[in-house]
Amino acid sequence: MYQEISQLLMYGDLEEDSILYQMGEIFGRYAAGEYNKTGLVRDINTQVKRILKVATDYGFDDNLWHNYLTFFLMMSENPFSMTCEKVGASDGSVNALVQNDFRIFKELFEYDFGPIERDLGISCFSQISNYKAIHKKDLMYNKNVSEKVRALSRQLEAAKDEKEFFDAVTGFYKDYGVGMFGLNKAFRIDDTPNGDFTFRAINNMDTVMLDDLVGYEIQKKKLVDNTEAFVQGKKANNVLLFGDSGTGKSTSIKAIVNQYYKDGLRMIEIYKHQFKYLSEIIAEIKNRNYKFIIYMDDLSFEEFEIEYKFLKAVIEGGVETKPENILIYATSNRRHLIKENWNDRNDQENSNDRHHSDTVEEKLSLVNRFGVTINYSKPTQKEYFDIVLNLARRAGVTMEDEKLKLEANKWELAHGGISGRTAEQFVNYLASQPEAFK
């Protein structure tokens, strides 16, 4: 195995801590006979445990060695795979080099672990080659990634030669992309100790769809129309969803990502203190073959906060043209995002700022950077009851309508007033009560 891995070219830039690199080192020591048996078994167990952890994180099954190699190929961002993501495999000299890499991967797929297991008295490779995972509904892993890995793994197992192997992998790159952006729909930004940032995939994103949000049909249509134009490569606007708390603003954004994920839509959630990274984030994603929504939840600024200036600069674009594959979607309980005080509106007090109206204009101009603003207002009493009845029937609650309304009214009086969130919380409570199903 060491010889095979050392001959990789396009896929050979391995990090020393990677499973594949470490497996190569282990088998190199084994082939050379330069090892302590106990130490070698310990090192093998360490890497097998890491494979099991990847399998648990992503819900792999069957042959975990094949799943791992497939996942490695899916995640390998190199000049070849990135080109395939955009235009597919094209004729060129690089194809011969990559086919040699795929010949090696085919050999790794078919590697015979029998000799090393017999010599060391172990069976871990045999066990992970026919692995039955425990699948539970509440396990938090990205089922979309799991399904794609297992499907491609089966294709690669059936490949007769490196040409079929090549066609399967490059076809996947063209259809789904490469790396974390190809496999996942949503991401967060993690701060690193050295003052930089990394993207982290969200494996357990809510699977809510727009139809799950009762009411707000006009608002949802505005959001759909803008997003459809965006994913189709047409002109689209940044969007601000504002209004009362608990009315479904954040739910609408999640639902829109779920709805258009298959069309190449991805979402990156960013918090206010991370706005300093906005330009770098955009530089990282602007040339990818996806449409990105940069999502800012519960966006608002206090008088003393200046992060809104970063946001204004990015939305405006500055000298550099704004990438066509990036939009900003934000939610806020405030219509104007930035808190004002009365002094901002007092043009008669000139002690600190001779042009107070300019100060007001600067603060209010942020909301004008959003081409589409959608108001999610608090539902009326009737709309609240409609939401409760709809959600209750979906949950299988059989309580009579009038009694359901009476209980819903009691609940909202004691739990923060009328809103879609209050209705959902009430139905969640009701679904745990036996009398609701009589």
XYZ file of C-alpha atoms in Angstrom:
438
model
C 0.000 0.000 0.000
C 2.875 2.384 0.726
C 4.143 2.076 -2.859
C 0.701 2.765 -4.308
C 0.028 5.824 -2.162
C 3.518 7.268 -2.793
C 2.853 7.196 -6.565
C -0.252 9.408 -6.405
C 0.231 12.662 -8.312
C -2.880 14.853 -8.491
C -4.251 13.321 -5.287
C -0.873 12.822 -3.641
C -0.612 16.045 -1.649
C -1.613 14.345 1.593
C -1.470 15.889 5.022
C 0.732 13.819 7.300
C -2.082 13.423 9.799
C -4.555 12.127 7.226
C -5.799 8.541 7.490
C -4.538 7.648 4.005
C -1.045 8.986 4.676
C -0.827 7.171 8.013
C -2.075 3.922 6.464
C 0.667 4.203 3.846
C 3.296 4.668 6.536
C 1.976 1.679 8.500
C 2.006 -0.623 5.501
C 5.434 0.654 4.480
C 6.836 -0.468 7.836
C 5.021 -3.782 7.490
C 6.363 -4.415 3.974
C 9.926 -3.589 5.059
C 9.667 -5.791 8.161
C 10.773 -2.842 10.293
C 8.204 -2.880 13.022
C 7.344 -3.934 16.520
C 4.217 -6.105 16.336
C 2.514 -4.547 19.340
C 3.266 -1.036 18.124
C 2.091 -1.768 14.600
C -1.189 -3.257 15.826
C -1.713 -0.204 18.029
C -1.116 2.139 15.080
C -3.489 0.130 12.862
C -6.185 0.225 15.529
C -5.758 4.001 15.794
C -6.423 4.489 12.083
C -9.294 1.983 12.012
C -10.834 3.858 14.922
C -10.535 7.082 12.916
C -12.281 5.419 9.967
C -15.040 4.316 12.339
C -15.378 7.880 13.612
C -15.777 9.208 10.049
C -18.337 6.456 9.434
C -20.260 7.456 12.564
C -20.131 11.176 11.713
C -21.489 10.616 8.212
C -23.586 7.458 8.597
C -21.485 5.150 6.390
C -22.245 1.456 6.137
C -21.167 -1.762 4.378
C -17.473 -1.492 3.356
C -16.066 1.370 5.431
C -12.669 1.233 3.696
C -14.378 1.824 0.358
C -16.573 4.516 1.913
C -13.527 6.282 3.307
C -11.640 6.215 -0.029
C -14.765 7.480 -1.813
C -15.209 10.266 0.742
C -11.534 11.182 0.294
C -12.018 11.524 -3.478
C -15.168 13.581 -2.997
C -13.414 15.992 -0.645
C -10.149 16.386 -2.618
C -10.014 19.919 -3.970
C -7.261 20.065 -6.580
C -6.944 21.769 -9.987
C -8.436 18.746 -11.761
C -11.436 18.196 -9.483
C -12.213 21.948 -9.344
C -12.196 22.117 -13.153
C -14.490 19.093 -13.359
C -16.881 20.808 -10.945
C -17.305 23.667 -13.413
C -17.091 22.074 -16.856
C -16.786 18.319 -16.363
C -13.908 16.185 -17.602
C -12.378 17.601 -20.781
C -9.834 16.097 -23.146
C -6.286 16.938 -22.151
C -2.932 15.578 -21.074
C -3.938 15.810 -17.423
C -6.489 13.026 -17.944
C -3.748 10.436 -18.440
C -2.075 11.522 -15.203
C -5.355 11.416 -13.293
C -6.306 8.032 -14.750
C -3.060 6.696 -13.312
C -4.123 8.045 -9.916
C -7.484 6.350 -10.338
C -5.765 3.092 -11.283
C -3.997 3.328 -7.916
C -7.253 4.056 -6.098
C -8.834 1.049 -7.801
C -5.959 -1.057 -6.457
C -6.555 0.431 -2.997
C -10.243 -0.476 -3.322
C -9.256 -4.070 -4.078
C -6.410 -4.267 -1.569
C -6.066 -7.651 0.134
C -5.763 -7.131 3.884
C -5.615 -10.903 4.490
C -1.804 -11.265 4.769
C -1.344 -8.510 7.355
C -4.317 -9.739 9.385
C -2.885 -13.282 9.472
C 0.640 -12.111 10.341
C -0.522 -9.815 13.139
C -3.449 -11.903 14.357
C -6.004 -9.146 13.814
C -9.384 -8.982 12.052
C -10.274 -5.286 12.115
C -10.013 -4.823 8.340
C -12.346 -7.754 7.711
C -14.819 -6.328 10.193
C -14.964 -2.865 8.646
C -15.286 -4.338 5.144
C -18.736 -5.663 6.041
C -19.942 -3.184 8.637
C -23.506 -2.807 9.806
C -24.115 0.592 11.330
C -26.763 1.354 13.920
C -29.222 3.689 12.179
C -31.453 5.738 14.445
C -33.701 8.589 13.483
C -32.202 10.911 16.066
C -28.565 10.403 15.062
C -27.151 13.731 13.897
C -25.402 13.191 10.579
C -25.918 14.507 7.090
C -27.959 11.804 5.379
C -27.424 13.507 2.047
C -23.639 12.996 2.361
C -24.105 9.405 3.505
C -26.304 8.533 0.543
C -23.965 10.132 -1.980
C -20.864 8.445 -0.567
C -22.469 5.027 -0.477
C -23.908 5.381 -3.992
C -20.579 6.444 -5.516
C -18.740 3.792 -3.502
C -20.915 1.105 -5.093
C -20.192 2.539 -8.545
C -16.462 2.452 -7.915
C -16.648 -1.103 -6.579
C -18.270 -2.146 -9.859
C -15.795 -0.273 -12.096
C -14.024 -2.716 -14.443
C -10.968 -0.523 -15.002
C -9.537 2.920 -14.291
C -11.492 4.396 -17.230
C -14.831 3.486 -15.624
C -13.433 4.642 -12.285
C -12.457 7.957 -13.929
C -15.906 8.396 -15.499
C -17.702 7.736 -12.201
C -15.635 10.206 -10.160
C -15.578 12.996 -12.744
C -19.298 12.526 -13.350
C -19.870 13.025 -9.650
C -17.751 16.206 -9.647
C -19.789 17.647 -12.509
C -23.158 16.697 -10.985
C -22.515 17.530 -7.338
C -19.205 19.370 -7.029
C -16.178 18.682 -4.885
C -15.222 19.262 -1.260
C -17.452 20.365 1.574
C -19.433 22.753 -0.638
C -20.344 19.882 -2.942
C -21.609 17.635 -0.176
C -23.246 19.990 2.327
C -25.949 22.614 2.106
C -25.139 24.885 5.048
C -22.045 26.125 6.876
C -20.938 28.197 9.829
C -17.781 30.226 10.302
C -15.418 29.111 13.062
C -12.805 31.491 14.437
C -9.312 29.993 14.662
C -6.662 30.708 17.339
C -4.426 32.488 14.807
C -7.111 35.071 14.052
C -8.339 33.467 10.838
C -11.506 31.496 10.079
C -12.590 28.136 8.707
C -15.849 26.841 7.216
C -17.685 24.202 9.256
C -20.434 22.131 7.688
C -23.771 21.969 9.529
C -24.701 18.281 9.562
C -28.043 18.559 11.339
C -29.803 21.412 9.596
C -33.566 21.546 10.087
C -35.352 19.853 7.169
C -38.237 22.341 7.217
C -39.866 23.253 3.883
C -41.812 26.379 2.952
C -45.120 24.469 3.026
C -44.457 23.746 6.711
C -44.763 27.481 7.439
C -48.496 28.181 7.712
C -49.644 31.471 6.217
C -47.375 34.316 4.990
C -48.026 33.321 1.368
C -47.169 36.759 -0.054
C -43.925 36.882 1.906
C -42.919 33.379 0.847
C -43.668 34.169 -2.812
C -41.392 37.223 -2.738
C -38.619 35.114 -1.250
C -39.135 32.298 -3.760
C -39.225 34.656 -6.751
C -35.943 36.301 -5.770
C -34.222 33.001 -4.963
C -35.389 31.308 -8.163
C -33.976 34.182 -10.208
C -30.712 33.836 -8.287
C -30.243 30.088 -8.821
C -31.177 30.486 -12.497
C -28.357 32.977 -13.005
C -30.646 35.999 -13.372
C -30.359 39.302 -11.562
C -31.447 39.050 -7.927
C -31.342 41.200 -4.810
C -30.105 40.972 -1.263
C -33.062 40.302 1.036
C -34.015 41.594 4.473
C -36.794 39.782 6.347
C -37.939 42.005 9.201
C -40.785 41.991 11.661
C -42.061 40.586 14.908
C -40.285 37.806 16.761
C -41.462 34.244 16.154
C -43.156 34.918 12.816
C -41.068 32.514 10.699
C -38.307 34.696 9.263
C -35.456 32.303 10.065
C -37.601 29.294 9.178
C -38.218 30.777 5.733
C -34.478 31.106 5.048
C -33.793 27.508 6.106
C -36.699 26.284 4.007
C -35.512 28.161 0.917
C -32.072 26.536 1.206
C -33.652 23.086 1.534
C -35.867 23.768 -1.472
C -33.077 24.915 -3.821
C -30.142 22.848 -2.579
C -30.403 20.541 -5.596
C -30.119 23.617 -7.819
C -26.728 24.422 -6.300
C -27.851 26.779 -3.519
C -25.676 26.849 -0.378
C -25.905 28.892 2.814
C -23.152 30.320 5.025
C -24.283 31.581 8.426
C -22.194 34.379 9.872
C -22.423 36.221 13.173
C -21.991 39.937 13.707
C -18.544 39.716 15.303
C -17.343 37.835 12.205
C -18.228 40.565 9.713
C -14.533 41.468 9.582
C -14.075 38.243 7.571
C -16.735 39.080 4.990
C -14.345 40.114 2.214
C -12.196 37.022 2.749
C -15.238 34.727 2.836
C -16.453 36.153 -0.460
C -12.982 35.712 -1.981
C -13.073 32.023 -0.969
C -16.424 31.256 -2.588
C -16.783 33.643 -5.520
C -15.277 31.259 -8.086
C -17.117 28.132 -6.978
C -19.845 26.561 -9.081
C -22.574 27.214 -6.511
C -24.911 30.002 -5.492
C -24.236 31.184 -1.947
C -26.541 32.908 0.498
C -24.608 34.619 3.280
C -27.128 34.401 6.107
C -27.275 36.847 9.006
C -29.854 35.976 11.636
C -31.381 38.492 14.056
C -29.354 41.327 12.565
C -29.285 44.585 14.505
C -26.704 47.054 15.756
C -26.497 49.131 18.879
C -25.533 52.783 18.618
C -21.897 52.130 19.554
C -21.366 49.157 17.197
C -19.624 49.825 13.892
C -19.715 46.348 12.318
C -22.486 47.602 10.030
C -19.805 49.536 8.119
C -18.186 46.212 7.079
C -21.575 45.021 5.866
C -22.302 48.203 3.930
C -18.930 48.054 2.199
C -19.399 44.431 1.143
C -22.956 44.902 -0.108
C -21.960 48.001 -2.031
C -19.057 46.113 -3.579
C -16.475 48.888 -3.549
C -14.098 48.903 -6.503
C -14.395 45.149 -7.038
C -17.466 43.864 -8.879
C -19.845 41.981 -6.587
C -19.759 38.258 -7.436
C -22.916 37.077 -9.177
C -23.031 33.849 -7.153
C -23.390 35.544 -3.756
C -26.345 37.252 -2.052
C -26.955 38.349 1.521
C -30.162 37.282 3.273
C -30.740 38.729 6.739
C -33.477 38.613 9.358
C -34.143 41.282 11.941
C -36.763 42.376 14.444
C -35.861 45.966 13.581
C -36.975 47.635 10.386
C -33.940 49.932 10.264
C -31.373 47.531 11.782
C -29.400 50.227 13.639
C -30.626 51.699 16.889
C -31.035 55.446 16.810
C -31.275 57.901 19.677
C -33.098 61.216 19.741
C -29.844 63.129 19.429
C -29.391 61.587 15.978
C -32.535 63.419 14.881
C -31.785 66.715 16.637
C -30.181 68.990 14.064
C -30.169 71.805 16.574
C -27.493 70.213 18.771
C -24.209 70.597 16.976
C -21.699 69.974 19.730
C -20.219 66.793 18.262
C -21.564 66.545 14.732
C -22.417 69.545 12.613
C -24.538 67.491 10.218
C -26.769 65.249 12.268
C -29.004 64.484 9.307
C -25.990 62.923 7.607
C -25.522 60.682 10.641
C -29.141 59.574 10.423
C -28.844 59.011 6.696
C -25.715 56.867 7.128
C -27.428 54.646 9.673
C -30.646 54.281 7.690
C -28.842 53.703 4.412
C -27.876 50.145 5.422
C -31.413 48.876 4.977
C -31.508 50.444 1.517
C -28.688 48.103 0.458
C -31.229 45.280 0.585
C -33.118 45.362 -2.711
C -35.958 43.249 -1.308
C -37.444 43.865 2.139
C -40.169 41.524 3.368
C -42.323 42.258 6.401
C -43.298 39.341 8.667
C -45.848 40.897 10.990
C -47.494 39.311 14.008
C -50.555 37.216 13.018
C -54.060 38.301 13.921
C -56.064 36.255 16.401
C -57.806 34.446 13.539
C -54.504 33.751 11.767
C -53.046 32.476 15.033
C -55.931 30.015 15.427
C -55.529 28.941 11.793
C -51.854 28.191 12.414
C -52.665 26.231 15.576
C -55.378 24.176 13.871
C -53.162 23.427 10.886
C -50.174 22.382 12.991
C -52.347 20.357 15.364
C -53.940 18.359 12.562
C -50.524 17.676 11.063
C -49.445 16.338 14.460
C -52.484 14.047 14.597
C -54.230 15.950 17.397
C -57.968 15.111 17.380
C -59.206 17.652 19.930
C -62.306 19.557 18.768
C -61.633 22.900 17.060
C -63.357 25.085 19.648
C -61.616 23.446 22.570
C -58.320 23.644 20.689
C -58.810 27.382 20.167
C -59.673 27.870 23.846
C -56.524 26.059 24.983
C -54.424 27.912 22.391
C -55.741 31.227 23.709
C -54.809 30.274 27.290
C -51.367 29.236 26.122
C -50.556 32.452 24.278
C -51.694 34.591 27.210
C -49.218 32.782 29.444
C -46.384 32.362 26.922
C -45.459 35.611 25.271
C -48.410 36.490 23.083
C -49.553 35.647 19.573
C -46.966 34.393 17.086
C -46.246 31.425 14.873
C -43.584 30.300 17.327
C -46.089 30.376 20.206
C -48.483 28.284 18.114
C -45.776 25.733 17.366
C -44.735 25.535 21.035
C -48.349 25.035 22.062
C -48.855 22.194 19.583
C -45.561 20.583 20.669
C -46.852 20.648 24.253
C -50.269 19.380 23.210
C -48.773 16.471 21.265
C -47.373 15.096 24.527
C -50.774 15.102 26.240
C -52.903 11.904 25.876
C -56.204 13.835 26.047
C -55.284 15.660 22.806
C -55.787 12.431 20.852
C -59.165 11.373 22.297
